């Protein structure tokens, strides 16, 4: 699941649908964003990843979390709330992936501390654009101090 | 809800019971009042009769007595029954006629007493002569008479009162005897002067016969009045029972109506929810279908000879087209389902501002259609601005697409106007296109109805959404002929909920 690369940026994608995960990977590839993409299936796994529990003992701390809102076990909202309550994790920017521009979801995400949101692709061009902007913003403009 | 209904029934009936109790009370009071009044009138009538009788007798007594007094007494033959009056000390009390017949002078009191005693049967109610200064002790006043005589000394001359004698009711009248010259013949020695009150003549009429009459009349009245009273009560109670039955029936039908209307709206809500969930779940694979079709096309860029192959290109095109169409359909269904819910606060919105925003949002289409929009001042509407915007966007978009003039050279003219009408605001969006035949004007408001076949980028749900928005505000939307020969869509938004 890891695209090894010289670029040190790590992105954690929390997404249960492989087809959508694949779309994100394709968009990242197309937009020439150089990063390591880590994929987990749901919120519970994502927390294990972040806290380096179980199989994720050697997991890096991601620079960005891309979060799907609708997942089994722990859904996106619960995960987001949990991350923002944890002082060790709350500094990691979380960008929400939504299926629609349902205002309710967007407002809720921002309330819970999401750094931004991307509407899931209906049009690949748009999605690649969005990912590229993400790249510009989070990896260049709002570059965070790197923790080791 | 069941609970509320029970409470309603309780309060409805208690109001009915209160009204019934009030009616019964009023009925009892009016019948009672009538009886009371009738007894009062009958008694008064009886008393007047008694007063009249007592006055007649009193006057007769007085006349008779005055006649005796005016003669200074009368001489009558002495016999066993009529002895000289031992209390009368006047000269020539006893005289003899030349033929030797003995006569004695009867003073008025004596005459009266004898008449009353001897002819009591015909005389009827006995009178009574009395005085505080008696000559004959037999004439002593009783308690009531004594009181009256004392009041004569205060200046009263005649007293009539209802009083009891031996526990029986009587109307008693007593008149003063004022000393006249004729009186002094006998009473001068008692120290009387002319004008002094000598004593009184009293008459007592027993009231019992009069009262018996009254009571008999009332007893006769009791039966019919009682019957009327019972009838009235029965009528009131019957009426109450009927009203109660009617209320029960009405409540039962209201309850079942509420129940079925609640069931209908629940079923409707269930169906909407089902459609909503279904559309939501359909959207996911639809979206991916679209995305992956595009991804596939991009991937094929690496194999130009494959991509150029007709057998690849055509399926790919149809795949893309239908993925897009499917996405539009599902999105339109979602928009349609959501159209009856406000998005944002429902308030008084400036329609001019909302129209300006809608026009701006459609600026690309305006340019593409080379259309001229002329808007007149619009009245405000009570709705959320988002959906008012949707309404204008849908109707303007429709006008761009379907309102193109037949003459390709002519500039499409789109007019927006509106006015207030009572408590609603009316808006019109008209175009200069070919218009819509009357028989299709209702059909175009159906879901996925379009008169121009598939394509053109519209699923044909715009007017259905517009209608759902307007009807959720209890308004109306319809199509008329435009003055310029095109289509005119009219919609009305009432102020109330």
Coordinates of C-alpha atoms in Angstrom, one line a residue, chain B residues 39-252:
Chain B
X39 CA -99.0 33.2 44.0
X40 CA -97.9 36.7 44.8
X41 CA -100.4 38.1 42.4
X42 CA -103.2 35.8 43.5
X43 CA -102.5 36.7 47.2
X44 CA -102.5 40.4 46.4
X45 CA -105.7 40.0 44.5
X46 CA -107.3 38.2 47.5
X47 CA -106.0 40.8 49.9
X48 CA -107.5 43.6 47.7
X49 CA -110.8 41.7 47.7
X50 CA -110.7 41.5 51.5
X51 CA -109.8 45.1 51.8
X52 CA -112.7 46.0 49.6
X53 CA -115.0 43.9 51.6
X54 CA -113.8 45.2 54.9
X55 CA -114.2 48.8 53.6
X56 CA -117.7 48.2 52.4
X57 CA -118.7 46.8 55.8
X58 CA -116.9 49.4 57.7
X59 CA -118.6 52.2 55.7
X60 CA -121.9 50.5 56.3
X61 CA -121.3 50.3 60.0
X62 CA -120.2 53.9 60.1
X63 CA -123.2 55.0 58.1
X64 CA -125.6 53.1 60.4
X65 CA -123.9 54.4 63.4
X66 CA -123.8 58.0 62.1
X67 CA -127.5 57.7 61.5
X68 CA -128.2 56.7 65.1
X69 CA -125.8 59.4 66.4
X70 CA -127.4 62.0 64.2
X71 CA -130.7 61.4 66.0
X72 CA -129.0 61.4 69.4
X73 CA -130.0 57.8 69.8
X74 CA -133.3 56.1 69.0
X75 CA -136.1 55.2 71.2
X76 CA -137.3 51.6 70.9
X77 CA -140.0 49.7 72.9
X78 CA -138.6 48.0 76.0
X79 CA -138.9 44.2 76.0
X80 CA -137.1 41.2 77.4
X81 CA -134.4 41.5 74.8
X82 CA -134.0 45.2 74.8
X83 CA -133.5 46.5 78.3
X84 CA -132.7 50.1 79.2
X85 CA -128.9 50.6 78.9
X86 CA -127.7 50.8 82.5
X87 CA -124.5 52.5 81.4
X88 CA -126.4 55.3 79.8
X89 CA -127.0 58.2 82.1
X90 CA -129.0 60.8 80.3
X91 CA -132.2 62.5 81.0
X92 CA -135.3 60.9 79.5
X93 CA -133.5 57.6 78.9
X94 CA -136.8 55.9 79.6
X95 CA -140.1 57.4 78.5
X96 CA -143.7 56.3 78.2
X97 CA -146.0 57.0 75.3
X98 CA -149.4 58.3 76.1
X99 CA -150.8 54.9 75.6
X100 CA -148.4 53.6 78.3
X101 CA -145.9 52.0 76.0
X102 CA -142.4 52.0 77.5
X103 CA -139.6 53.3 75.3
X104 CA -135.9 53.4 76.1
X105 CA -133.2 55.4 74.4
X106 CA -130.7 53.2 72.6
X107 CA -127.3 54.9 72.2
X108 CA -125.4 54.1 69.0
X109 CA -123.1 51.5 70.6
X110 CA -126.1 49.7 72.0
X111 CA -127.8 49.7 68.6
X112 CA -124.8 48.5 66.8
X113 CA -124.1 45.7 69.3
X114 CA -127.6 44.5 69.2
X115 CA -127.7 44.5 65.4
X116 CA -124.4 42.7 65.2
X117 CA -125.4 40.1 67.8
X118 CA -129.0 39.6 66.7
X119 CA -128.4 39.4 63.0
X120 CA -124.9 38.0 63.0
X121 CA -125.9 35.5 60.3
X122 CA -126.9 38.2 57.8
X123 CA -124.5 40.8 59.1
X124 CA -121.7 38.5 58.5
X125 CA -118.4 39.7 59.9
X126 CA -119.1 41.2 63.3
X127 CA -118.0 44.7 64.0
X128 CA -116.8 45.8 67.3
X129 CA -117.1 49.1 69.1
X130 CA -114.4 49.9 71.5
X131 CA -112.8 52.6 73.4
X132 CA -110.0 53.3 75.8
X133 CA -112.7 55.0 78.1
X134 CA -115.4 52.4 78.3
X135 CA -118.9 52.8 79.4
X136 CA -119.7 49.1 79.0
X137 CA -116.8 46.8 80.0
X138 CA -118.0 44.2 77.5
X139 CA -116.7 46.5 74.7
X140 CA -113.0 46.4 76.0
X141 CA -110.5 46.4 73.1
X142 CA -108.2 43.5 72.4
X143 CA -104.4 43.9 72.1
X144 CA -104.5 45.0 68.4
X145 CA -107.4 47.4 69.0
X146 CA -105.7 48.9 72.0
X147 CA -102.6 49.6 69.9
X148 CA -104.7 51.2 67.2
X149 CA -106.6 53.4 69.6
X150 CA -103.4 54.6 71.1
X151 CA -102.2 55.5 67.5
X152 CA -105.5 57.4 67.0
X153 CA -104.4 59.6 69.9
X154 CA -101.3 60.4 67.8
X155 CA -103.6 61.7 65.0
X156 CA -104.3 58.6 62.8
X157 CA -107.9 58.1 61.9
X158 CA -108.1 54.8 60.1
X159 CA -105.9 51.7 60.3
X160 CA -106.1 48.5 58.2
X161 CA -103.7 45.7 58.9
X162 CA -103.3 41.9 58.5
X163 CA -103.2 40.5 62.0
X164 CA -103.9 37.2 63.7
X165 CA -106.8 36.5 66.0
X166 CA -106.4 33.2 67.9
X167 CA -103.8 32.2 65.5
X168 CA -106.0 32.7 62.4
X169 CA -105.2 35.3 59.8
X170 CA -107.5 38.3 59.6
X171 CA -107.7 41.6 57.8
X172 CA -108.6 44.1 60.5
X173 CA -109.7 47.6 60.1
X174 CA -110.5 50.1 62.7
X175 CA -111.8 53.7 62.2
X176 CA -111.8 56.4 64.8
X177 CA -115.0 57.8 66.1
X178 CA -114.7 61.5 66.4
X179 CA -116.9 63.2 68.9
X180 CA -119.7 65.0 67.2
X181 CA -122.3 67.2 68.9
X182 CA -124.7 64.3 69.1
X183 CA -122.2 62.3 71.1
X184 CA -122.0 64.8 74.0
X185 CA -125.6 64.0 74.9
X186 CA -124.3 60.8 76.6
X187 CA -120.5 61.3 76.7
X188 CA -120.2 64.9 77.9
X189 CA -119.8 63.6 81.4
X190 CA -116.7 61.7 80.4
X191 CA -115.1 65.0 79.5
X192 CA -115.2 64.7 75.7
X193 CA -115.4 67.7 73.5
X194 CA -116.5 67.8 69.8
X195 CA -113.5 66.6 67.6
X196 CA -112.0 64.3 70.3
X197 CA -111.5 60.7 69.4
X198 CA -114.2 58.9 71.3
X199 CA -113.1 55.4 70.3
X200 CA -113.1 53.0 67.3
X201 CA -115.2 50.7 65.3
X202 CA -113.3 47.7 64.2
X203 CA -114.1 45.0 61.7
X204 CA -112.1 41.8 61.2
X205 CA -112.5 39.8 58.0
X206 CA -111.0 36.3 58.2
X207 CA -108.5 35.8 55.5
X208 CA -108.7 32.0 55.5
X209 CA -111.5 31.8 52.9
X210 CA -109.6 34.1 50.6
X211 CA -106.3 32.3 51.1
X212 CA -108.1 29.0 50.6
X213 CA -109.2 30.3 47.2
X214 CA -105.7 31.3 46.3
X215 CA -104.4 27.9 47.4
X216 CA -107.1 26.1 45.4
X217 CA -106.2 28.1 42.3
X218 CA -102.5 27.4 42.8
X219 CA -103.2 23.7 43.4
X220 CA -105.1 23.7 40.1
X221 CA -102.1 25.3 38.4
X222 CA -99.6 22.9 39.9
X223 CA -100.4 20.0 37.7
X224 CA -100.1 21.7 34.3
X225 CA -97.1 23.7 35.4
X226 CA -95.5 20.6 36.8
X227 CA -96.2 18.9 33.5
X228 CA -94.6 21.8 31.6
X229 CA -91.7 21.7 34.0
X230 CA -91.1 18.0 33.5
X231 CA -91.5 18.4 29.7
X232 CA -89.0 21.2 29.6
X233 CA -86.5 19.1 31.6
X234 CA -87.0 16.2 29.3
X235 CA -86.6 18.4 26.3
X236 CA -83.3 19.8 27.7
X237 CA -82.0 16.4 28.5
X238 CA -83.0 14.9 25.1
X239 CA -81.3 17.8 23.4
X240 CA -78.2 17.3 25.5
X241 CA -78.1 13.6 24.6
X242 CA -78.5 14.4 20.9
X243 CA -75.8 17.0 20.9
X244 CA -73.5 14.6 22.8
X245 CA -74.2 11.8 20.3
X246 CA -73.5 14.2 17.4
X247 CA -70.2 15.3 19.1
X248 CA -69.2 11.7 19.6
X249 CA -69.9 10.9 15.9
X250 CA -68.0 14.0 14.8
X251 CA -65.1 13.2 17.1
X252 CA -65.0 9.7 15.9

